[in-house]
Short mmCIF file of C-alpha atoms and ligand atoms in Angstrom, two decimals:
data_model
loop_
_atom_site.label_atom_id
_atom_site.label_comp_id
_atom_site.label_asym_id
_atom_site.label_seq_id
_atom_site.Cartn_x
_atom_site.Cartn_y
_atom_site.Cartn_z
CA UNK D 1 -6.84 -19.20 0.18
CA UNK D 2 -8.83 -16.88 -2.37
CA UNK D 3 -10.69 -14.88 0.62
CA UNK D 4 -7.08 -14.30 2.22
CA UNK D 5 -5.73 -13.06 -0.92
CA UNK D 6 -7.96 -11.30 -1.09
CA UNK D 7 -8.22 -9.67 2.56
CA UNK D 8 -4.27 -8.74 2.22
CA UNK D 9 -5.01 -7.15 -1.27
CA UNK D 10 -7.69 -5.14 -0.17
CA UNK D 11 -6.41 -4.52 3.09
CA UNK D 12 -9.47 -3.18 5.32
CA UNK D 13 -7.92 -2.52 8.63
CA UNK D 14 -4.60 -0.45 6.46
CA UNK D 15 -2.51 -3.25 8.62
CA UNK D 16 -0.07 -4.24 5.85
CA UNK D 17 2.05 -1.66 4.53
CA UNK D 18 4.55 -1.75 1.55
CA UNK D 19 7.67 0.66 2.54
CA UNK D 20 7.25 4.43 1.14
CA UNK D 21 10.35 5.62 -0.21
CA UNK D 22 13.19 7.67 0.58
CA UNK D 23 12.54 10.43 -1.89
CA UNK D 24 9.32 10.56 -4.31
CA UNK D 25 9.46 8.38 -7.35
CA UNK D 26 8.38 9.36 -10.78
CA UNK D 27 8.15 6.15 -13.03
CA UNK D 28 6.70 6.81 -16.96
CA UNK D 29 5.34 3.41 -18.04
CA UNK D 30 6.32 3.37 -21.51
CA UNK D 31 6.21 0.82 -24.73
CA UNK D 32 5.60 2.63 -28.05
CA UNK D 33 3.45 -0.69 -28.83
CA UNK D 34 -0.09 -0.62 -27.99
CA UNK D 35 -1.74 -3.72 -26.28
CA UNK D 36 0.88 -4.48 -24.13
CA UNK D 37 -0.65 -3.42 -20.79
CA UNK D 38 0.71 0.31 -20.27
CA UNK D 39 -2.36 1.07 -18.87
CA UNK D 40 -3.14 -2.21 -16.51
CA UNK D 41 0.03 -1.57 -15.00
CA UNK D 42 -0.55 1.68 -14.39
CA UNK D 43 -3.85 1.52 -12.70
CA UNK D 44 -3.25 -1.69 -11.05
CA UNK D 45 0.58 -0.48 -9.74
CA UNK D 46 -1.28 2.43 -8.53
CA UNK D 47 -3.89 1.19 -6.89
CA UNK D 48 -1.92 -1.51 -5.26
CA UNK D 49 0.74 1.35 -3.67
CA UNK D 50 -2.02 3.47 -2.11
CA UNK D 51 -4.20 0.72 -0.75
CA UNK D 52 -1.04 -0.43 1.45
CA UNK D 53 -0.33 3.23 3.37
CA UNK D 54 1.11 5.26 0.09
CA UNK D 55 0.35 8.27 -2.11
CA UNK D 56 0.56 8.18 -5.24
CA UNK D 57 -0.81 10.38 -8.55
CA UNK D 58 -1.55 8.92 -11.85
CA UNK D 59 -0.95 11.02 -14.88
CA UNK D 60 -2.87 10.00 -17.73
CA UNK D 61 -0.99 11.05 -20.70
CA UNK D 62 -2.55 9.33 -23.77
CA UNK D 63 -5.74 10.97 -25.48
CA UNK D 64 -7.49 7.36 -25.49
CA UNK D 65 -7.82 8.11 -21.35
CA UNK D 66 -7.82 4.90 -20.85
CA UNK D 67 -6.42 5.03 -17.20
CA UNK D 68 -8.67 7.83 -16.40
CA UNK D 69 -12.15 5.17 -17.58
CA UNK D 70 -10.12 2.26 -15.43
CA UNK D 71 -10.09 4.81 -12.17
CA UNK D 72 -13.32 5.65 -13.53
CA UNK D 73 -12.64 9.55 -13.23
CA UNK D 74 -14.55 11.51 -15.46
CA UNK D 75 -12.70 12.87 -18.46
CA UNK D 76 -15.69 13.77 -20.66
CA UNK D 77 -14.99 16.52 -23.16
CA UNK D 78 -14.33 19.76 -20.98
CA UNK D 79 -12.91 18.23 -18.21
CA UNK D 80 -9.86 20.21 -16.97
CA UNK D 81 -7.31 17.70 -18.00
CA UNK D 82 -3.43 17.47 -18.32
CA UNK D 83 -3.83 19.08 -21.69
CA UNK D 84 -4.53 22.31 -19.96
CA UNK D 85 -0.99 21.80 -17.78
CA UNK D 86 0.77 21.30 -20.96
CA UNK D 87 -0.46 23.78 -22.81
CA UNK D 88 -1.67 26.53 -20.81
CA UNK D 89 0.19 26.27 -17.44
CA UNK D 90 -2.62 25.59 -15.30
CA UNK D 91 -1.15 23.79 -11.97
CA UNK D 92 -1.47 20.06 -11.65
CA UNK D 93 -3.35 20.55 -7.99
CA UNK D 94 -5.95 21.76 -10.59
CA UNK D 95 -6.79 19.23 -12.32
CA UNK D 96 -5.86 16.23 -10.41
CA UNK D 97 -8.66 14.14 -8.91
CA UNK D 98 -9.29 11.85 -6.07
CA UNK D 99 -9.83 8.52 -7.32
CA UNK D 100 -13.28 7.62 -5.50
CA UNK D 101 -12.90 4.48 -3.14
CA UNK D 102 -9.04 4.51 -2.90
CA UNK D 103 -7.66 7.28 -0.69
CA UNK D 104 -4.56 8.54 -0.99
CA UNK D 105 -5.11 7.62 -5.00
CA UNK D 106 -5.16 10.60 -7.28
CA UNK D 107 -5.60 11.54 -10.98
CA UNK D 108 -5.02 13.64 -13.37
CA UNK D 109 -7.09 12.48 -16.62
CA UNK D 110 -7.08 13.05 -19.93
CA UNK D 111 -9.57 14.33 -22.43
CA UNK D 112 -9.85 14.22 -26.19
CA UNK D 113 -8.24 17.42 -25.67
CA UNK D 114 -4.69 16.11 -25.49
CA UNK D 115 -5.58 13.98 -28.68
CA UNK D 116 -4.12 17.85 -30.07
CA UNK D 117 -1.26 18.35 -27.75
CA UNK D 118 1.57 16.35 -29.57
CA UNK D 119 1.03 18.78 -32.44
CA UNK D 120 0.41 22.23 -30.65
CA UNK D 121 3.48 21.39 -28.17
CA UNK D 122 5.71 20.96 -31.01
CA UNK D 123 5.58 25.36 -31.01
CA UNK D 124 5.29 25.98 -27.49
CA UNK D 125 8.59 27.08 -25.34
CA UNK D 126 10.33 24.20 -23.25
CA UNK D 127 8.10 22.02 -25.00
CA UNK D 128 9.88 18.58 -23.77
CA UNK D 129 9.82 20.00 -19.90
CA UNK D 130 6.26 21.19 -19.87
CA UNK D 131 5.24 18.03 -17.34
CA UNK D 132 8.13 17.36 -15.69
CA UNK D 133 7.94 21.55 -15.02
CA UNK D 134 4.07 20.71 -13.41
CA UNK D 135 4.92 18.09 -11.19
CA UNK D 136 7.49 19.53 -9.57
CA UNK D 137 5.55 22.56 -8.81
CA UNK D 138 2.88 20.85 -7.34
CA UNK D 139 3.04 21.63 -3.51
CA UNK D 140 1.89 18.16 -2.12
CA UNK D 141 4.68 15.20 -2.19
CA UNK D 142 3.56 11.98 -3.77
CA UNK D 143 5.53 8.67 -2.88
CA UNK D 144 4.55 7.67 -6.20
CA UNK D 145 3.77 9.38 -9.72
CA UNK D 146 3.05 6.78 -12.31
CA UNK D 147 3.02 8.13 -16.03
CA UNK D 148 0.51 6.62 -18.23
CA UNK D 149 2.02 6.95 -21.64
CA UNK D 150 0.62 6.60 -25.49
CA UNK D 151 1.73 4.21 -27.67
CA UNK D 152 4.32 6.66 -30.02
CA UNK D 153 6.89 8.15 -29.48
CA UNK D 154 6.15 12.27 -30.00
CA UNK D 155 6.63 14.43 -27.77
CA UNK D 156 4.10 13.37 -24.90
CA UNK D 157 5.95 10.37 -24.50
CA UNK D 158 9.24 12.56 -24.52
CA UNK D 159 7.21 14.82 -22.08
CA UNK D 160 7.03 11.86 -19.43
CA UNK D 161 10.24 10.72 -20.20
CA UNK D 162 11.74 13.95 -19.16
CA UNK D 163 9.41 14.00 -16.08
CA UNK D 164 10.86 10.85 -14.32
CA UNK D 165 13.50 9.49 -12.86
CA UNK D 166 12.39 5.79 -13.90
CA UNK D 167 11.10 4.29 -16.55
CA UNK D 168 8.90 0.89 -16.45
CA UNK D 169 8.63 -0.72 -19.34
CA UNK D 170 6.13 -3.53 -19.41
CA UNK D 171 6.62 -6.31 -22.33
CA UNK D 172 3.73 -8.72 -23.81
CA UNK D 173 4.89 -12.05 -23.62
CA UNK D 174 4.39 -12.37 -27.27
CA UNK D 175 7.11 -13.02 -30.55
CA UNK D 176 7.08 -9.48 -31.22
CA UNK D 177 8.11 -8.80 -27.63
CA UNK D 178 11.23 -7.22 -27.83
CA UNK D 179 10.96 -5.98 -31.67
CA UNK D 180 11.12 -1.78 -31.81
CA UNK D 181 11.92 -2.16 -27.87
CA UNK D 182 15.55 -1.06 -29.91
CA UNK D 183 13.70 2.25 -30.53
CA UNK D 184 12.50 3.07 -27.32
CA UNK D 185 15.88 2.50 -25.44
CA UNK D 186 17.26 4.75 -27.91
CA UNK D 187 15.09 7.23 -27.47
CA UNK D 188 15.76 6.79 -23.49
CA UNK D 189 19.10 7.13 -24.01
CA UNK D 190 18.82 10.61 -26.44
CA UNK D 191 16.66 12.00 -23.70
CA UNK D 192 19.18 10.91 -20.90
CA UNK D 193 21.74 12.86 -23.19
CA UNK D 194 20.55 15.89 -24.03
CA UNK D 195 17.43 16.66 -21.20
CA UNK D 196 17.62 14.38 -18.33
CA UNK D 197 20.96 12.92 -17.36
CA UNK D 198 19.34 10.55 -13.96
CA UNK D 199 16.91 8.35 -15.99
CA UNK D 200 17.21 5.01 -15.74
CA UNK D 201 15.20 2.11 -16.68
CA UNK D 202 14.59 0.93 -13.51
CA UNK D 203 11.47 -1.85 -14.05
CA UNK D 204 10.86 -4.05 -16.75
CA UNK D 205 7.39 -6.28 -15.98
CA UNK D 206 6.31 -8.84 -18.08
CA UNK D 207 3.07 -9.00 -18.75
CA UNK D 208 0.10 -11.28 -20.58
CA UNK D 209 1.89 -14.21 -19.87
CA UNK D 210 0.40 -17.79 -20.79
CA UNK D 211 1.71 -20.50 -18.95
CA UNK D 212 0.71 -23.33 -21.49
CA UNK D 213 2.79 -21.76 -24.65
CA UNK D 214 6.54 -22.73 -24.52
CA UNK D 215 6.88 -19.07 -26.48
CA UNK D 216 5.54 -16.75 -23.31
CA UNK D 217 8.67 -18.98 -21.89
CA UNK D 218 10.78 -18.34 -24.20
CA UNK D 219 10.01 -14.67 -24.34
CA UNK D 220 10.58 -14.90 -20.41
CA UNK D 221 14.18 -16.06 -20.82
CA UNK D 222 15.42 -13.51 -23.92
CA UNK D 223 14.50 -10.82 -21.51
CA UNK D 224 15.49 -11.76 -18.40
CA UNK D 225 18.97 -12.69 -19.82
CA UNK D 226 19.08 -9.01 -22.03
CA UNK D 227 17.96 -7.05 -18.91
CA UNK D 228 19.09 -9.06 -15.72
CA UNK D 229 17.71 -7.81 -12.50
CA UNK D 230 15.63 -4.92 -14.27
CA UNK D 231 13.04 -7.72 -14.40
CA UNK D 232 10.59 -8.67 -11.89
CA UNK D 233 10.74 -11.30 -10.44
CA UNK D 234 6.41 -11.15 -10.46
CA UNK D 235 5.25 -11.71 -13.98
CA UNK D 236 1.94 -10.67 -14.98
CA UNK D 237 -0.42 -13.85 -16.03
CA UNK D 238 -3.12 -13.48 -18.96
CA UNK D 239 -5.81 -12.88 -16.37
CA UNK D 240 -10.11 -12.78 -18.05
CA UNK D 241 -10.18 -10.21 -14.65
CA UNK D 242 -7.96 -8.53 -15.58
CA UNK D 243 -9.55 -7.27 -18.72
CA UNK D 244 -12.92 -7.22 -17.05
CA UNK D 245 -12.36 -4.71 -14.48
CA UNK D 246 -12.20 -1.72 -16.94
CA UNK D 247 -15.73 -1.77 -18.00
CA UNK D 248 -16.44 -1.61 -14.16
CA UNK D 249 -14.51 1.67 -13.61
CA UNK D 250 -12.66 -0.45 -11.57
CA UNK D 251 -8.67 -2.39 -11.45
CA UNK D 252 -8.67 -5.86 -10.68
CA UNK D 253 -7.01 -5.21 -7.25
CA UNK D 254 -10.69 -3.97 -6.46
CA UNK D 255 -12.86 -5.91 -9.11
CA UNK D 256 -11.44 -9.37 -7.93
CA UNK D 257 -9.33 -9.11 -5.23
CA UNK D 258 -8.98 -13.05 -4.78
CA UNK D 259 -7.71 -13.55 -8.73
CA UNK D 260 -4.60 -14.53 -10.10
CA UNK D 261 -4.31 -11.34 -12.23
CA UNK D 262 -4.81 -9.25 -8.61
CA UNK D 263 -2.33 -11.07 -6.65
CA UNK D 264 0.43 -10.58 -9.21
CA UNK D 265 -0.18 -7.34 -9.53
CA UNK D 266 -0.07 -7.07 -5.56
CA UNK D 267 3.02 -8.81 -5.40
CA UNK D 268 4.97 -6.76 -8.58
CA UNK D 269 3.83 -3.52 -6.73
CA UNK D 270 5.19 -4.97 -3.41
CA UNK D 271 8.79 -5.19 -5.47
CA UNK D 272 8.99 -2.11 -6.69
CA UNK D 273 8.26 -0.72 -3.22
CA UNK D 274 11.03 -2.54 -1.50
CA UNK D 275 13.26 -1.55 -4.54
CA UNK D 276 12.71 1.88 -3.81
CA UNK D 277 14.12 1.78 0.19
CA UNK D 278 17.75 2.29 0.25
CA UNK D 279 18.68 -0.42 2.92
CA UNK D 280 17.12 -3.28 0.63
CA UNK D 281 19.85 -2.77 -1.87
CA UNK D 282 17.42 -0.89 -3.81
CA UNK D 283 18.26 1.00 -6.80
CA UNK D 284 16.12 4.12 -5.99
N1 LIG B 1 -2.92 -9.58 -17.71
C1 LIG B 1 -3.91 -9.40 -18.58
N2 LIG B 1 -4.79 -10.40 -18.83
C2 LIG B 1 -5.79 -10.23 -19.73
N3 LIG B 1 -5.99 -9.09 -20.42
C3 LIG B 1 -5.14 -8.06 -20.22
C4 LIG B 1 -4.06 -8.16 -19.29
N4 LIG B 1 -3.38 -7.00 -19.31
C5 LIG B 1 -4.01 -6.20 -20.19
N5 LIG B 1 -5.07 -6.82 -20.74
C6 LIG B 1 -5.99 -6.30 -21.77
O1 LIG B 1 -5.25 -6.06 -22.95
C7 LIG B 1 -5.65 -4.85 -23.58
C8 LIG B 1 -4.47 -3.90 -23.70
O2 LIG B 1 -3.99 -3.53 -22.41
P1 LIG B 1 -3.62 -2.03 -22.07
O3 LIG B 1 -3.18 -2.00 -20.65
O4 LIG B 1 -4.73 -1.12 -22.45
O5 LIG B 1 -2.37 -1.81 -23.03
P2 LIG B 1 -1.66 -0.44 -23.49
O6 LIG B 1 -1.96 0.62 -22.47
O7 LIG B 1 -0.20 -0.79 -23.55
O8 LIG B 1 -2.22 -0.12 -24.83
C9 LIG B 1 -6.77 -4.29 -22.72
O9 LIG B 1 -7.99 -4.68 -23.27
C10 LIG B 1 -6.55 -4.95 -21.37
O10 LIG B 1 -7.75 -5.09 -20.64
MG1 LIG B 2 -2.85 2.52 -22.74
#
């Protein structure tokens, strides 16, 4: 059962496709909380899309670069980064790199440079639109752009925000769950006001789940009943793999293709694909 897992996961031959979209999707993974697997669900989302026939870009927009060590891209202190898009106009195409060992996987890391950017963008012109302003002038279509995001709420975070169309919100299965998620939906909704009247918060995935506490259960119901279909149905288990992979430059779609952390990963990235075709009652 594990090898065949792990065969579709992996998928050698490029047999089994998940559905491109209609249009390209930007999504901007957000949770001002740290810890709660921004970044696994970025690189493992990502991964999973463009091993099964789609391209897709990572942006890594938090100074920690962690999703640039998971894609293990270097992003070593003068590494042309997405600072220098922010800041000094220099064209995504630029920057971005192929992810080694995934084609069709791309990304644009960041350095300790951007570690400065939430302060020097706060004098810059258009200094919300500066990334949504980059990807749209990049010449090459993506079926996918996934956001990476820090855990604040400054003006990178606003940045992405203003970028996508979607937002995916992933939530620890934890007590503290859906405490200051108040904040972050209101800061969705001032940016949908004033800067970017389409965004919608598409994807809510929960993450870090424990089967064996009643309270990653509990968590489970509050938000599926508080955001309805939002949720996937795919919920993210705690997963030792899963936190392994990183130190191997590597996501667990790769590092373990037969695990339990892989295959839910492979099957929440299969949802959001058919989400995103029109004739599936998608909401793309
Ligand atoms: N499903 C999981 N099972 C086990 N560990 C996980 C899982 N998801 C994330 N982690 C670990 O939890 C920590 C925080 O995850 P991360 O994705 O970096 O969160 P964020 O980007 O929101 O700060 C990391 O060490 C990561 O490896
Ligand atoms: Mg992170």
């Amino acid at each position: 059962m594990e090898a065949l897992r792990a065969v579709q996961i992996l998928n050698p031959s490029g047999e089994i496709t998940m559905p491109r979209p209609d249009h390209p999707r930007v999504l901007c993974v957000a949770n001002q909380k740290g810890g709660v697997g921004k970044t696994t669900t970025t690189v493992n989302l990502a991964v999973a899309l463009a091993l099964h026939g789609n391209r897709v870009l990572v942006v890594d927009l938090d100074p920690q670069g962690n999703a640039s060590t998971g894609l293990n891209v270097p992003h070593h202190a003068g590494v042309p980064d997405v600072y220098d898009c922010l800041i000094d106009n220099v064209p995504l195409s630029e920057v971005a790199q192929a992810v080694e060992g995934i084609p069709n996987l791309f990304c644009v890391p960041a350095t300790i440079d951007l570690a400065g950017a939430e302060i020097e963008l706060v004098s810059v012109v258009a200094r919300e639109s500066r990334l949504a302003r980059a990807i749209s002038a990049h010449p090459e279509k993506f079926d996918y752009v996934f956001i990476d995001c820090p855990p604040s709420l400054g003006l990178l975070t606003v940045n992405a925000l203003c970028a996508a169309q979607e937002v995916l919100i992933p939530i620890q299965c934890e007590y503290y769950a859906l405490e200051g998620l108040n904040q972050l939906i209101n800061n969705i909704n001032l940016v949908r006001q004033h800067l970017n009247p389409t965004l919608d918060v598409s994807t809510i995935l929960l993450t870090m789940y424990d089967r064996r506490t009643r309270l990653a259960d509990a968590v489970e119901q509050d938000v599926r009943n508080h955001f309805g279909e939002k949720v996937l149905h795919a919920v993210i288990p705690r997963n030792v793999r899963v936190s392994e992979a990183p130190s191997y430059g590597q996501s667990v779609m790769t590092y373990d293709p037969g695990s339990r952390g892989a295959t839910s990963y492979f099957e929440a990235a299969l949802e959001i694909a058919m989400r995103g075709v029109s004739d599936n009652g998608g909401t793309a």
